[in-house]
Amino acid sequence: MKVGHDGKTYLLDGERFQVYGGTLQFFRVPRESWKERLERMKRHGLNTVDTYVAWNWHEPEKGKFDFTGETHPQRDLIGFLELADKVGLKVIIRPGPYICGEWRNGGIPEWLIDEHPEILAKGPNGPLPRDIYYPPITYLHPTYLKAVSEWYDEVLPIIRDYLYTNGGPIISVSIDDEPSYWETIFQPFLTDYNEVITRPGGLWEEWLRSNYSLDELSERYGTPISDYSEVYAPASENEPLPKILDWHHFKIWMTNRYVEILYGHLKRYIDVPISILDPYLLLAAWRHFYRYVKKRNLDIHLWTEFWYSFYRSFDLKEDRLGHIYYKTGVYRFYQRRLGTPPLSIETQVSLAHTIEPDEAEHLYSLIASLGIHNINYYLYVGGENPKGYESHNGVTWDVYSPIGLDGSERPHVEPIKWLGEFLLNNPDFGNAELRPRVAFGTYEPYEAVSTFGLRKGMTESVNLNEYLFGERGLLTLLAMSNVPFDVLDLEETSVEEMLSYGQLWVYSLDFMSREVQDKLVEFVARGGNLVILPMLPYLDENMKPYSALAEFLGVEVERAEARDNVRLIQFTSVESEGIDRMLVRNTVREVKGGEPFVFHYGRPVGTLVRKGKGSAIVLGFRLQYYNSYHDLHRKFVDKLLEMQNVKRDFEVTDRDMIAIPRGNYLVLLNPRGHRVFGKVRYRGIEVPQLLDGIEMEKRGALFLPFGVRVGDVEVVYATATLLSGDGKTLRFRNHLSGSSEVALRGVEEVKAIEGRIVDESFENGILRVVVEHDNEFELGL
């Protein structure tokens, strides 16, 4: 028996297995409820259950282990695995050592910390408060690594016995959980100043030696350095920015080295895929994980997650689109290079005051549409914390889970059920390539300076959440302008890959590495179309003068200071042909050179440059999402596409109807939630033809088939989601309208098993019918 994969889904003994699962943490659910909850999950259409194994729960005292429920029925790991197998669910298991999970110490035993406080990470001024949740530990401390090895040697033999390859249900084992230096990586000077890191000859010095010569360090940090021991770990913003970035990258390296050690332990016992969830809780930084595992030939499956609220109301409307498009784009970039199946292991279905079904459907449909069709919902089954093991949640571990602690079901079960039916019955959807015509180029150091808020004398604001990723950001504007986009890591991608897109967008701060600037020069020279804003870089990665891109383009952008104080940021407007007074925020910079086409009170602030075989649009302002009656920002995006001759793969007559093309499917979304109504053109077909348009009365998604074969019948198109078909019947869903149109080839008549046919035509071998229905309808062939 074998667990393999084809890069898109898993293969069990060669048979395709698309993960559609939910998390049930057996140690938080009463033992007598396990069977009923697992069976309910299966009835909801799930095929996999995910669970942690908490180290401190199974080894409450040093050397005393319980995996059979001898000391507490909810410690019966073996019984849970056997029950899942009996119910017919596959298992993803996550044995830590750290599990996060809003669980005491993230699973690290109290006795270990008490006995060896030296393993705790330190701040620049000494130990951190002992009572914080998830007290961070120095990953590479030898005492901690020894304890982890002993834990693994106890739990992994049990897991091995229940691997799929040994006749059991486990198809993947995960390493740790969101290492991220235990969520302190977002604050550059919070951790880690443990002696094993900062002492002479310690890990920091080791990393410096392996990455830079002394001359390179002197150049990079702007001061003579004669010995590596002179380079102390930075502890404040007063240090040079390149040194602070190196400190950040050093902590990422420690995480990578730690993961490699855990992987080595797992490989001694595990012969199913080994996976990890989001190693840093960052996005662009995934490049460091990719480079590390490829260089060392570590076969680790990179998984991701989607959370958009935490102990507050779920909020998933149009202003989240930019971040979702970006996150899935970065993930696709590296997942394709790793060649492993895309999977969201923690797709939020809990930890919110309420989760509205339409907003849940919006999120789940989006991530599936954007290339992640293996989905696990977290936390699917609610529970409660055993006394003494709670973290920042008290007794409860049921915060609006689809299945509550008392067995009740919440309303967002419905979209989970129908989306699973669609995904599992339409494998061609998951196999279809998502191939946008536009790409966004990300530059990893910008993520760090934005996360830290380190402007360090730069003229441009580093508040990228406001101007790029957030609710009003550029990426939300692109998504809401019906511009699906890939994401390219500008340091990792090749010019050839960049040239495969019709347009490349880049958001620039004051600095950009020489390598990346030179790459953008070559991209334009060889025929690429670049859009860059709100400035051009004039410094390199060492903050030394370098402006190769600006010099090549022959463009000069004014170095005016952007403002950060929210109350002092100005609102103003710019104009272009057909664009009258489009709102922009913050400093607008004059742009000299090229062919000006955007103006700010008469000054040129946007220009088109034709260089070599390509072109570049340079904007001296931030382009954001502001919806209004005049809709100028989306019209301006259309203008930029037209200027560089970039055409969409589809057309919609109602621009609030957002489309994502996926091969023989066109996904339609209504992210704004008001009624939208219009026609679409895709693959040369305008639909509908009998109805006046496609109606979406509320927020939600439709997965429209175009040329999908079911047995001898071709679904030429439908304005409803094709849930399933067996050659005798076709089952559809459209909960956003009471009428749908279906066009079929290979059949001359159909009957409505559910619903009512109210109009039909037969022309050129295509039967078209209009069906009035409730949420779902079925046609007999």
CSV table of N, CA and C in Angstrom, one decimal, residues 46-110:
chain,number,residue,atom,x,y,z
A,46,LEU,N,-17.3,14.8,4.0
A,46,LEU,CA,-15.8,14.8,4.3
A,46,LEU,C,-15.3,13.4,4.1
A,47,ASN,N,-14.0,13.3,3.8
A,47,ASN,CA,-13.4,12.0,3.6
A,47,ASN,C,-12.1,11.9,4.5
A,48,THR,N,-11.8,12.9,5.3
A,48,THR,CA,-10.6,13.0,6.0
A,48,THR,C,-10.8,13.6,7.4
A,49,VAL,N,-10.2,13.2,8.4
A,49,VAL,CA,-10.2,13.8,9.7
A,49,VAL,C,-8.8,14.2,10.1
A,50,ASP,N,-8.6,15.4,10.5
A,50,ASP,CA,-7.3,16.0,10.9
A,50,ASP,C,-7.3,16.1,12.5
A,51,THR,N,-6.2,15.8,13.1
A,51,THR,CA,-6.1,16.0,14.5
A,51,THR,C,-4.6,16.2,15.0
A,52,TYR,N,-4.5,16.9,16.1
A,52,TYR,CA,-3.2,17.1,16.7
A,52,TYR,C,-3.0,15.9,17.7
A,53,VAL,N,-1.7,15.7,18.1
A,53,VAL,CA,-1.4,14.9,19.2
A,53,VAL,C,-0.6,15.8,20.2
A,54,ALA,N,-1.2,16.1,21.4
A,54,ALA,CA,-0.6,17.0,22.3
A,54,ALA,C,0.4,16.3,23.2
A,55,TRP,N,1.6,16.7,23.1
A,55,TRP,CA,2.7,16.1,23.9
A,55,TRP,C,2.4,16.2,25.4
A,56,ASN,N,2.1,17.3,25.9
A,56,ASN,CA,1.9,17.5,27.3
A,56,ASN,C,0.6,16.7,27.8
A,57,TRP,N,-0.3,16.4,26.9
A,57,TRP,CA,-1.5,15.6,27.3
A,57,TRP,C,-1.2,14.1,27.4
A,58,HIS,N,-0.3,13.7,26.6
A,58,HIS,CA,0.0,12.2,26.6
A,58,HIS,C,1.3,11.9,27.4
A,59,GLU,N,2.0,12.9,27.8
A,59,GLU,CA,3.1,12.7,28.8
A,59,GLU,C,3.0,13.8,29.9
A,60,PRO,N,1.9,13.7,30.7
A,60,PRO,CA,1.7,14.7,31.7
A,60,PRO,C,2.8,14.8,32.8
A,61,GLU,N,3.5,13.7,33.0
A,61,GLU,CA,4.6,13.6,33.9
A,61,GLU,C,5.8,13.0,33.1
A,62,LYS,N,7.0,13.5,33.4
A,62,LYS,CA,8.1,13.0,32.7
A,62,LYS,C,8.2,11.5,32.7
A,63,GLY,N,8.3,10.9,31.5
A,63,GLY,CA,8.5,9.5,31.3
A,63,GLY,C,7.2,8.7,31.5
A,64,LYS,N,6.1,9.3,31.8
A,64,LYS,CA,4.8,8.6,32.0
A,64,LYS,C,3.9,8.9,30.8
A,65,PHE,N,3.7,7.9,29.9
A,65,PHE,CA,3.0,8.1,28.7
A,65,PHE,C,1.6,7.4,28.7
A,66,ASP,N,0.6,8.0,28.1
A,66,ASP,CA,-0.7,7.3,28.0
A,66,ASP,C,-1.2,7.5,26.6
A,67,PHE,N,-1.3,6.5,25.8
A,67,PHE,CA,-1.9,6.6,24.4
A,67,PHE,C,-3.1,5.7,24.3
A,68,THR,N,-3.5,5.1,25.4
A,68,THR,CA,-4.7,4.1,25.4
A,68,THR,C,-5.9,4.6,26.2
A,69,GLY,N,-5.8,5.7,26.9
A,69,GLY,CA,-6.9,6.2,27.7
A,69,GLY,C,-6.9,5.6,29.1
A,70,GLU,N,-5.8,5.1,29.5
A,70,GLU,CA,-5.7,4.5,30.9
A,70,GLU,C,-5.9,5.5,32.0
A,71,THR,N,-5.4,6.7,31.8
A,71,THR,CA,-5.5,7.7,32.8
A,71,THR,C,-6.7,8.7,32.5
A,72,HIS,N,-7.1,8.7,31.3
A,72,HIS,CA,-8.2,9.6,30.9
A,72,HIS,C,-8.7,9.1,29.6
A,73,PRO,N,-10.0,8.9,29.4
A,73,PRO,CA,-10.5,8.3,28.2
A,73,PRO,C,-10.2,9.1,26.9
A,74,GLN,N,-10.0,10.4,27.1
A,74,GLN,CA,-9.7,11.2,25.9
A,74,GLN,C,-8.2,11.2,25.6
A,75,ARG,N,-7.4,10.3,26.2
A,75,ARG,CA,-6.0,10.1,25.8
A,75,ARG,C,-5.9,8.9,25.0
A,76,ASP,N,-7.0,8.3,24.6
A,76,ASP,CA,-6.9,7.1,23.8
A,76,ASP,C,-6.7,7.3,22.3
A,77,LEU,N,-5.5,7.7,22.0
A,77,LEU,CA,-5.1,8.0,20.6
A,77,LEU,C,-5.3,6.7,19.8
A,78,ILE,N,-4.9,5.6,20.3
A,78,ILE,CA,-5.1,4.3,19.5
A,78,ILE,C,-6.5,4.1,19.2
A,79,GLY,N,-7.4,4.2,20.2
A,79,GLY,CA,-8.8,4.0,20.0
A,79,GLY,C,-9.4,5.0,18.9
A,80,PHE,N,-8.9,6.2,19.0
A,80,PHE,CA,-9.4,7.2,18.0
A,80,PHE,C,-9.0,6.8,16.6
A,81,LEU,N,-7.8,6.4,16.4
A,81,LEU,CA,-7.3,6.1,15.0
A,81,LEU,C,-8.1,4.8,14.5
A,82,GLU,N,-8.3,3.9,15.4
A,82,GLU,CA,-9.1,2.7,15.0
A,82,GLU,C,-10.5,3.0,14.6
A,83,LEU,N,-11.1,3.9,15.4
A,83,LEU,CA,-12.5,4.4,15.1
A,83,LEU,C,-12.6,5.1,13.8
A,84,ALA,N,-11.6,6.0,13.5
A,84,ALA,CA,-11.6,6.8,12.3
A,84,ALA,C,-11.5,5.8,11.1
A,85,ASP,N,-10.7,4.8,11.2
A,85,ASP,CA,-10.5,3.8,10.2
A,85,ASP,C,-11.8,3.0,10.0
A,86,LYS,N,-12.5,2.7,11.1
A,86,LYS,CA,-13.7,1.9,11.0
A,86,LYS,C,-14.8,2.7,10.3
A,87,VAL,N,-14.9,4.0,10.6
A,87,VAL,CA,-15.9,4.9,10.0
A,87,VAL,C,-15.6,5.1,8.5
A,88,GLY,N,-14.4,5.0,8.1
A,88,GLY,CA,-14.0,5.1,6.7
A,88,GLY,C,-13.4,6.5,6.4
A,89,LEU,N,-12.8,7.1,7.4
A,89,LEU,CA,-12.2,8.4,7.1
A,89,LEU,C,-10.7,8.2,7.2
A,90,LYS,N,-10.0,8.9,6.2
A,90,LYS,CA,-8.5,8.9,6.3
A,90,LYS,C,-8.1,10.0,7.4
A,91,VAL,N,-6.9,9.9,7.8
A,91,VAL,CA,-6.4,10.7,8.9
A,91,VAL,C,-5.1,11.5,8.5
A,92,ILE,N,-5.1,12.8,8.9
A,92,ILE,CA,-3.9,13.6,8.9
A,92,ILE,C,-3.6,13.8,10.3
A,93,ILE,N,-2.4,13.5,10.7
A,93,ILE,CA,-2.0,13.6,12.2
A,93,ILE,C,-0.9,14.5,12.4
A,94,ARG,N,-1.0,15.3,13.4
A,94,ARG,CA,0.1,16.4,13.7
A,94,ARG,C,0.6,16.2,15.1
A,95,PRO,N,1.7,15.5,15.3
A,95,PRO,CA,2.2,15.2,16.6
A,95,PRO,C,3.2,16.2,17.2
A,96,GLY,N,3.1,17.4,16.7
A,96,GLY,CA,4.0,18.5,17.3
A,96,GLY,C,5.5,18.3,16.9
A,97,PRO,N,6.3,18.7,17.9
A,97,PRO,CA,6.1,18.8,19.3
A,97,PRO,C,5.2,20.0,19.7
A,98,TYR,N,5.2,21.1,18.9
A,98,TYR,CA,4.4,22.2,19.2
A,98,TYR,C,3.1,22.1,18.3
A,99,ILE,N,2.0,22.3,18.9
A,99,ILE,CA,0.7,22.2,18.2
A,99,ILE,C,-0.1,23.5,18.1
A,100,CYS,N,0.3,24.5,18.8
A,100,CYS,CA,-0.4,25.8,18.9
A,100,CYS,C,-1.8,25.4,19.5
A,101,GLY,N,-2.9,25.5,18.6
A,101,GLY,CA,-4.2,25.0,19.0
A,101,GLY,C,-4.9,25.6,20.2
A,102,GLU,N,-4.4,26.8,20.6
A,102,GLU,CA,-5.0,27.4,21.8
A,102,GLU,C,-5.0,26.4,23.0
A,103,TRP,N,-3.9,25.7,23.1
A,103,TRP,CA,-3.8,24.7,24.1
A,103,TRP,C,-2.6,25.0,25.0
A,104,ARG,N,-2.6,24.6,26.2
A,104,ARG,CA,-1.6,25.0,27.2
A,104,ARG,C,-0.2,24.8,26.6
A,105,ASN,N,0.6,25.9,26.6
A,105,ASN,CA,2.0,25.9,26.1
A,105,ASN,C,2.1,25.4,24.7
A,106,GLY,N,1.0,25.3,24.0
A,106,GLY,CA,1.1,24.8,22.6
A,106,GLY,C,1.5,23.3,22.6
A,107,GLY,N,1.3,22.6,23.7
A,107,GLY,CA,1.6,21.2,23.8
A,107,GLY,C,2.9,20.9,24.5
A,108,ILE,N,3.8,21.9,24.8
A,108,ILE,CA,5.1,21.6,25.4
A,108,ILE,C,4.8,21.4,26.9
A,109,PRO,N,5.4,20.3,27.4
A,109,PRO,CA,5.1,19.9,28.8
A,109,PRO,C,5.6,21.0,29.8
A,110,GLU,N,4.8,21.2,30.8
A,110,GLU,CA,5.2,22.2,31.9
A,110,GLU,C,6.4,21.7,32.6
